Coordinates of C-alpha atoms and ligand atoms in Angstrom, one line a residue:
M894 CA -54.1 -19.0 -57.1
N895 CA -52.2 -19.0 -60.4
A896 CA -48.6 -19.8 -60.8
S897 CA -46.3 -16.8 -61.1
P898 CA -44.6 -16.5 -64.5
N899 CA -41.2 -17.8 -63.2
P900 CA -40.9 -21.3 -64.6
E901 CA -37.3 -20.8 -65.6
L902 CA -36.1 -19.7 -62.2
D903 CA -32.4 -20.7 -61.7
F904 CA -31.6 -22.8 -58.6
E905 CA -28.6 -21.7 -56.5
I906 CA -26.6 -24.8 -55.4
R907 CA -25.2 -24.6 -51.9
A908 CA -23.4 -27.9 -51.3
S909 CA -23.3 -29.3 -47.8
G910 CA -20.1 -29.0 -45.9
A911 CA -21.1 -31.8 -43.6
A912 CA -22.3 -34.6 -46.0
V913 CA -22.5 -38.0 -44.5
P914 CA -19.3 -40.0 -45.1
A915 CA -19.5 -42.8 -47.7
D916 CA -19.0 -45.7 -45.3
Q917 CA -21.7 -44.3 -43.0
R918 CA -24.0 -43.7 -45.9
A919 CA -23.5 -47.3 -47.1
Q920 CA -24.5 -48.5 -43.6
M921 CA -27.6 -46.3 -43.6
L922 CA -28.6 -47.8 -47.0
V923 CA -28.6 -51.4 -45.9
A924 CA -32.1 -51.5 -44.4
P925 CA -33.4 -47.9 -44.4
G926 CA -37.1 -48.8 -43.7
F927 CA -39.5 -46.1 -44.7
G928 CA -39.0 -42.3 -44.2
S929 CA -36.4 -42.3 -41.4
V930 CA -33.2 -41.7 -43.3
F931 CA -32.6 -38.5 -45.3
T932 CA -30.1 -37.4 -47.9
D933 CA -27.6 -34.5 -47.5
H934 CA -29.6 -31.9 -49.4
M935 CA -33.0 -30.5 -49.9
A936 CA -34.6 -28.1 -52.5
T937 CA -36.4 -25.0 -51.4
I938 CA -38.4 -22.3 -53.4
R939 CA -40.2 -19.4 -51.8
W940 CA -43.4 -17.7 -52.9
S941 CA -44.8 -14.3 -52.0
E942 CA -47.7 -12.3 -53.3
E943 CA -45.3 -9.6 -54.4
D944 CA -42.5 -11.7 -56.0
G945 CA -44.2 -14.9 -57.0
W946 CA -41.8 -17.9 -57.0
H947 CA -38.2 -16.8 -56.1
D948 CA -35.1 -17.8 -54.2
A949 CA -34.8 -21.4 -55.6
R950 CA -32.0 -23.4 -53.9
I951 CA -30.5 -26.8 -53.4
E952 CA -29.1 -26.5 -49.9
P953 CA -27.9 -28.7 -47.0
Y954 CA -30.7 -30.8 -45.5
G955 CA -31.6 -29.3 -42.1
P956 CA -34.2 -27.7 -39.9
I957 CA -36.5 -25.0 -41.3
T958 CA -36.7 -21.9 -39.0
L959 CA -40.2 -20.5 -38.9
D960 CA -42.0 -17.9 -36.7
P961 CA -44.3 -19.6 -34.2
A962 CA -47.2 -17.5 -35.7
A963 CA -46.6 -18.9 -39.2
A964 CA -50.0 -19.9 -40.7
V965 CA -49.1 -23.6 -41.2
F966 CA -48.8 -24.2 -37.4
H967 CA -52.3 -22.9 -36.7
Y968 CA -54.4 -23.6 -39.8
G969 CA -52.7 -26.5 -41.4
Q970 CA -52.3 -24.9 -44.8
E971 CA -50.0 -27.6 -46.2
I972 CA -49.9 -30.0 -49.2
F973 CA -47.5 -32.7 -50.2
E974 CA -46.6 -35.4 -52.8
G975 CA -44.8 -38.7 -52.9
L976 CA -42.9 -40.2 -55.7
K977 CA -39.8 -42.3 -56.1
A978 CA -36.5 -42.5 -58.0
Y979 CA -35.3 -46.0 -59.0
T980 CA -31.9 -47.3 -60.0
Q981 CA -32.5 -48.8 -63.5
A982 CA -31.4 -52.1 -64.8
D983 CA -28.7 -50.2 -66.8
G984 CA -27.4 -48.3 -63.7
S985 CA -29.0 -45.0 -64.6
V986 CA -31.7 -43.4 -62.3
A987 CA -35.2 -42.5 -63.3
T988 CA -38.4 -41.4 -61.6
F989 CA -42.0 -42.4 -62.3
R990 CA -44.6 -40.0 -63.8
P991 CA -43.3 -36.8 -62.1
H992 CA -45.4 -34.6 -64.3
A993 CA -48.5 -36.4 -63.0
N994 CA -47.4 -35.7 -59.4
A995 CA -46.7 -32.1 -60.3
A996 CA -50.3 -31.7 -61.8
R997 CA -51.8 -33.3 -58.7
F998 CA -49.7 -31.0 -56.5
N999 CA -51.3 -28.1 -58.2
R1000 CA -54.8 -29.5 -57.9
S1001 CA -54.1 -29.8 -54.1
A1002 CA -52.7 -26.3 -54.1
A1003 CA -55.8 -24.9 -55.7
R1004 CA -58.0 -26.7 -53.1
L1005 CA -56.0 -25.3 -50.2
A1006 CA -55.8 -21.8 -51.8
M1007 CA -52.1 -22.0 -52.3
P1008 CA -50.1 -20.9 -55.3
E1009 CA -49.5 -23.4 -58.1
L1010 CA -45.9 -24.3 -58.8
P1011 CA -45.0 -24.5 -62.5
E1012 CA -44.6 -28.1 -63.4
S1013 CA -41.2 -27.5 -64.9
L1014 CA -40.0 -26.1 -61.5
F1015 CA -41.4 -29.1 -59.7
V1016 CA -39.6 -31.5 -62.0
R1017 CA -36.4 -29.4 -62.1
A1018 CA -36.2 -29.5 -58.3
I1019 CA -36.3 -33.3 -58.4
E1020 CA -33.7 -33.5 -61.2
L1021 CA -31.3 -31.2 -59.3
L1022 CA -31.8 -32.8 -55.9
V1023 CA -31.3 -36.3 -57.2
A1024 CA -28.2 -35.2 -59.2
Q1025 CA -26.8 -33.6 -56.0
D1026 CA -27.6 -36.6 -53.8
R1027 CA -27.0 -39.3 -56.5
A1028 CA -25.0 -41.4 -54.1
W1029 CA -28.0 -41.9 -51.9
V1030 CA -30.1 -43.6 -54.6
P1031 CA -30.3 -47.2 -53.4
T1032 CA -29.3 -50.0 -55.7
A1033 CA -30.6 -52.9 -53.6
D1034 CA -33.5 -54.9 -55.0
G1035 CA -36.8 -53.3 -54.2
H1036 CA -35.2 -50.2 -52.6
S1037 CA -35.7 -46.7 -54.0
L1038 CA -35.3 -43.0 -53.2
Y1039 CA -38.6 -41.7 -51.9
L1040 CA -39.1 -38.0 -52.9
R1041 CA -41.4 -35.9 -50.7
P1042 CA -42.2 -32.5 -52.1
F1043 CA -44.4 -30.3 -49.8
M1044 CA -45.5 -26.7 -49.4
I1045 CA -46.4 -24.8 -46.3
A1046 CA -48.0 -21.5 -45.5
T1047 CA -45.4 -19.2 -43.9
Q1048 CA -47.2 -15.9 -43.5
I1049 CA -47.0 -14.7 -39.9
G1050 CA -50.3 -13.9 -38.2
L1051 CA -53.3 -15.5 -36.7
G1052 CA -56.0 -14.0 -38.8
V1053 CA -58.0 -16.2 -41.1
S1054 CA -59.6 -13.6 -43.3
K1055 CA -57.5 -14.6 -46.3
P1056 CA -55.1 -17.4 -47.4
S1057 CA -51.5 -17.0 -46.5
S1058 CA -49.5 -14.5 -48.7
Q1059 CA -46.3 -16.4 -48.3
H1060 CA -45.4 -20.0 -48.9
L1061 CA -42.3 -22.3 -48.8
F1062 CA -42.0 -25.3 -51.2
T1063 CA -39.5 -27.9 -50.0
L1064 CA -38.4 -31.2 -51.5
I1065 CA -36.6 -33.8 -49.3
A1066 CA -35.4 -37.3 -50.3
S1067 CA -35.3 -40.5 -48.3
P1068 CA -33.8 -43.8 -49.3
V1069 CA -36.4 -46.5 -48.5
S1070 CA -37.0 -50.2 -48.6
G1071 CA -40.5 -51.6 -47.9
Y1072 CA -43.3 -49.6 -46.4
F1073 CA -44.7 -52.5 -44.4
G1074 CA -41.3 -54.0 -43.5
G1075 CA -38.8 -55.9 -45.6
K1076 CA -40.9 -58.5 -47.5
V1077 CA -44.2 -58.1 -49.3
R1078 CA -46.7 -59.6 -46.9
P1079 CA -50.5 -59.5 -46.7
V1080 CA -51.8 -56.9 -44.3
T1081 CA -54.9 -57.0 -42.1
V1082 CA -57.2 -54.0 -42.2
W1083 CA -59.7 -52.5 -39.7
L1084 CA -63.0 -51.0 -41.0
S1085 CA -63.4 -47.6 -39.5
E1086 CA -67.1 -47.1 -38.6
D1087 CA -66.5 -44.3 -35.9
Y1088 CA -64.6 -41.9 -38.2
T1089 CA -64.6 -41.0 -41.8
R1090 CA -61.7 -39.5 -43.9
A1091 CA -63.4 -37.2 -46.3
A1092 CA -66.8 -35.9 -47.2
P1093 CA -68.1 -34.5 -50.5
G1094 CA -66.9 -31.0 -51.0
G1095 CA -64.1 -31.5 -48.5
T1096 CA -60.4 -32.0 -49.1
G1097 CA -60.4 -35.8 -49.7
E1098 CA -59.1 -35.4 -53.3
A1099 CA -56.3 -33.1 -52.1
K1100 CA -53.0 -34.5 -50.8
C1101 CA -52.9 -32.3 -47.7
G1102 CA -51.5 -32.9 -44.2
G1103 CA -54.9 -32.3 -42.6
N1104 CA -56.4 -35.4 -44.2
Y1105 CA -53.7 -37.5 -42.6
A1106 CA -53.9 -35.7 -39.2
A1107 CA -57.7 -36.5 -39.1
A1108 CA -56.9 -40.1 -40.0
F1109 CA -54.6 -41.0 -37.1
A1110 CA -57.5 -41.7 -34.6
G1111 CA -58.8 -44.3 -37.0
Q1112 CA -55.3 -45.7 -37.6
Q1113 CA -54.8 -46.0 -33.9
Q1114 CA -58.0 -48.0 -33.6
A1115 CA -56.7 -50.2 -36.4
L1116 CA -53.5 -50.8 -34.4
D1117 CA -55.4 -51.4 -31.2
H1118 CA -57.3 -54.1 -33.0
G1119 CA -54.1 -55.8 -34.2
C1120 CA -54.5 -54.5 -37.7
D1121 CA -51.9 -52.8 -40.0
Q1122 CA -54.1 -50.2 -41.6
V1123 CA -57.5 -48.6 -41.5
V1124 CA -60.1 -48.8 -44.3
W1125 CA -62.3 -45.7 -44.7
L1126 CA -66.0 -45.8 -45.7
D1127 CA -68.0 -43.1 -47.4
A1128 CA -69.1 -40.2 -45.1
A1129 CA -72.7 -40.1 -46.1
E1130 CA -73.9 -43.7 -45.6
R1131 CA -70.9 -45.4 -44.0
R1132 CA -71.5 -48.3 -46.4
Y1133 CA -69.2 -48.0 -49.3
V1134 CA -65.4 -48.6 -49.3
E1135 CA -63.3 -45.6 -50.2
E1136 CA -59.6 -45.9 -49.3
M1137 CA -57.2 -47.6 -47.1
G1138 CA -55.0 -45.5 -44.9
G1139 CA -53.0 -43.3 -47.3
M1140 CA -53.5 -45.8 -50.2
N1141 CA -56.1 -46.7 -52.8
I1142 CA -57.7 -50.2 -52.8
F1143 CA -58.5 -52.7 -55.6
F1144 CA -60.8 -55.7 -55.6
V1145 CA -60.1 -58.7 -57.9
Y1146 CA -63.3 -60.4 -59.1
G1147 CA -63.1 -63.9 -60.6
S1148 CA -59.8 -65.6 -61.4
G1149 CA -57.8 -66.9 -64.3
A1150 CA -59.0 -65.7 -67.7
D1151 CA -62.1 -64.2 -66.0
A1152 CA -60.2 -62.0 -63.5
R1153 CA -61.0 -58.3 -63.5
I1154 CA -60.1 -55.5 -61.1
M1155 CA -62.3 -52.8 -59.6
T1156 CA -61.3 -49.8 -57.6
P1157 CA -63.8 -47.3 -55.9
A1158 CA -64.6 -44.5 -58.2
T1159 CA -63.3 -41.1 -57.4
S1160 CA -66.2 -39.0 -56.4
G1161 CA -64.5 -36.0 -54.9
S1162 CA -63.5 -37.7 -51.6
L1163 CA -60.7 -40.0 -52.5
L1164 CA -57.2 -39.5 -53.8
H1165 CA -56.4 -39.9 -57.5
G1166 CA -53.4 -42.1 -56.8
M1167 CA -50.7 -42.4 -59.5
T1168 CA -50.4 -46.2 -58.8
R1169 CA -54.2 -46.5 -59.0
D1170 CA -54.2 -44.7 -62.3
S1171 CA -51.3 -46.8 -63.7
L1172 CA -53.1 -50.0 -62.8
L1173 CA -56.3 -49.0 -64.5
K1174 CA -54.1 -48.8 -67.7
L1175 CA -51.8 -51.7 -67.0
G1176 CA -54.6 -54.2 -66.1
P1177 CA -56.4 -54.3 -69.4
D1178 CA -53.0 -54.5 -71.3
L1179 CA -52.3 -57.6 -69.3
G1180 CA -55.7 -59.1 -70.1
V1181 CA -57.3 -58.1 -66.8
P1182 CA -60.2 -55.6 -67.4
A1183 CA -60.2 -52.7 -65.0
Y1184 CA -62.9 -50.4 -64.0
E1185 CA -64.1 -47.9 -61.4
S1186 CA -67.3 -48.6 -59.4
K1187 CA -68.4 -48.9 -55.8
I1188 CA -68.6 -51.7 -53.3
S1189 CA -70.4 -51.9 -49.9
V1190 CA -68.9 -53.6 -46.9
A1191 CA -71.7 -56.2 -47.1
D1192 CA -70.9 -57.0 -50.7
W1193 CA -67.2 -57.2 -49.8
R1194 CA -67.9 -59.8 -47.1
A1195 CA -70.4 -61.7 -49.2
G1196 CA -68.1 -61.7 -52.2
C1197 CA -65.2 -63.2 -50.2
A1198 CA -67.6 -65.8 -48.7
S1199 CA -68.8 -66.9 -52.1
G1200 CA -65.4 -66.7 -53.8
E1201 CA -66.6 -64.1 -56.2
I1202 CA -63.9 -61.7 -54.8
S1203 CA -60.6 -63.6 -55.0
E1204 CA -58.1 -61.0 -54.0
V1205 CA -57.9 -57.5 -52.6
F1206 CA -54.9 -55.2 -52.6
A1207 CA -53.8 -51.7 -51.6
C1208 CA -51.7 -49.5 -53.8
G1209 CA -49.7 -46.3 -53.6
T1210 CA -46.3 -44.9 -54.2
A1211 CA -45.1 -45.9 -50.7
A1212 CA -46.9 -49.3 -50.4
V1213 CA -46.5 -50.1 -54.2
I1214 CA -49.0 -53.1 -54.3
T1215 CA -49.7 -54.7 -51.0
P1216 CA -52.0 -57.7 -50.6
I1217 CA -54.8 -57.5 -48.0
G1218 CA -55.2 -60.8 -46.3
A1219 CA -58.0 -60.2 -43.8
V1220 CA -60.6 -57.6 -42.7
R1221 CA -61.7 -56.9 -39.1
S1222 CA -64.6 -54.8 -37.9
A1223 CA -66.8 -54.3 -34.9
E1224 CA -69.1 -56.9 -36.6
G1225 CA -66.5 -59.6 -37.0
E1226 CA -63.7 -60.7 -39.3
W1227 CA -63.2 -62.4 -42.6
V1228 CA -60.3 -63.7 -44.7
I1229 CA -59.8 -62.8 -48.4
G1230 CA -59.1 -65.8 -50.6
D1231 CA -56.7 -68.0 -48.6
G1232 CA -55.2 -64.9 -46.8
S1233 CA -52.1 -64.8 -49.0
A1234 CA -51.1 -62.7 -52.0
G1235 CA -53.0 -63.7 -55.1
L1236 CA -51.9 -64.3 -58.7
V1237 CA -53.4 -61.2 -60.1
T1238 CA -51.9 -59.0 -57.3
N1239 CA -48.5 -60.5 -57.9
M1240 CA -48.7 -60.2 -61.7
L1241 CA -49.6 -56.5 -61.5
R1242 CA -46.9 -55.9 -59.0
D1243 CA -44.3 -57.6 -61.1
E1244 CA -45.3 -55.6 -64.2
L1245 CA -45.4 -52.2 -62.4
V1246 CA -42.2 -52.7 -60.5
G1247 CA -40.6 -54.1 -63.7
I1248 CA -41.3 -50.9 -65.5
Q1249 CA -40.2 -48.7 -62.6
Y1250 CA -36.8 -50.5 -62.3
G1251 CA -36.3 -50.5 -66.1
R1252 CA -36.5 -54.3 -66.3
K1253 CA -39.6 -54.2 -68.5
P1254 CA -40.4 -52.0 -71.5
D1255 CA -41.9 -48.6 -70.6
R1256 CA -44.7 -48.7 -73.2
Y1257 CA -46.4 -45.7 -71.7
G1258 CA -43.5 -43.3 -71.5
W1259 CA -43.9 -43.2 -67.7
M1260 CA -40.2 -43.1 -66.7
H1261 CA -38.5 -39.8 -66.6
P1262 CA -34.7 -40.2 -66.7
L1263 CA -32.6 -38.4 -64.1
R1264 CA -28.9 -38.2 -64.0
Ligands
LIG381 C1 -47.5 -42.3 -50.8 O1 -47.8 -43.4 -51.2 O2 -46.6 -41.6 -51.4 C2 -48.1 -41.7 -49.7 O3 -48.3 -40.5 -49.8 C3 -48.4 -42.5 -48.6 C4 -47.8 -41.8 -47.4 C5 -48.7 -41.0 -46.7 C6 -47.0 -42.7 -46.6

């Protein structure tokens, strides 16, 4: 579905009369964790077949009232994004590659037969919400404001003969520290052989809630086996590594001047992550060639045993760059390198995070200043 021609829609600002008091907010910002603290406001924009995008607002954060027969409850027509705003070294606030998120949001929308949102509206919603809730942008080292735009189908009715004719776009914001707890620590992963995440022609490339709903059974198995996250294999042969939980995955081959990084190629079933894409550019500029290919579980295990694979890490907006220390599966367990974060992982993380927090030059024009 095409975007309606309303990219310059004005937002109505409705300030909250019940904003969290400053001392309480400061307390909530000390150790926010991931995704459990929310700011005072949210952005909403409605869409209907008749009016296109309309009724754009910044309004108090709060429950959304929907008819129980709204399409999203029954058929899961929902998409989302994740990006962050960072306090910069000079005290200003900036976000990372918001236009790339807007473009991916629209690719997800197209796959789920939902209306595309003009990129300028997507970015404007972010600018206005962060300006309104500026006091919630964390300043502590490694903390940030996680932005979660999403869209749900709101048409009332249980028929499935056509996609919903009404949708609600919402943007909420959540101050966060680490996704896997306070410090960066290597995670242990479980290889899912019972379930797969995405098949060719399915929705694997889209960032839609349904992909995550279908992943929880595998994630629960990972937890039951004492692991942090599940690793997905390809649906056709169950041999090749695709993704880890809601994150992409990179393999470091060789070490020192010979180090190079490889990530599974996107073949329609895995997410085009912003961090993944950024590392494919950053790696070569730091002297670490980067490429997309494929790797089987057998080669992963053999590569770790021979030392050819020296490090493996996961990456995503939420997880940033997280080292993987060990792998478990029904067939056994193996350790990657010495099980701790490797030099290449740390170097890439420092560079990426340095750019995001304005401590290193933004050679790529990735940072988008906010107020
Ligand atoms: C992100 O990295 O922004 C994600 O979407 C992962 C999330 C599902 C926790």
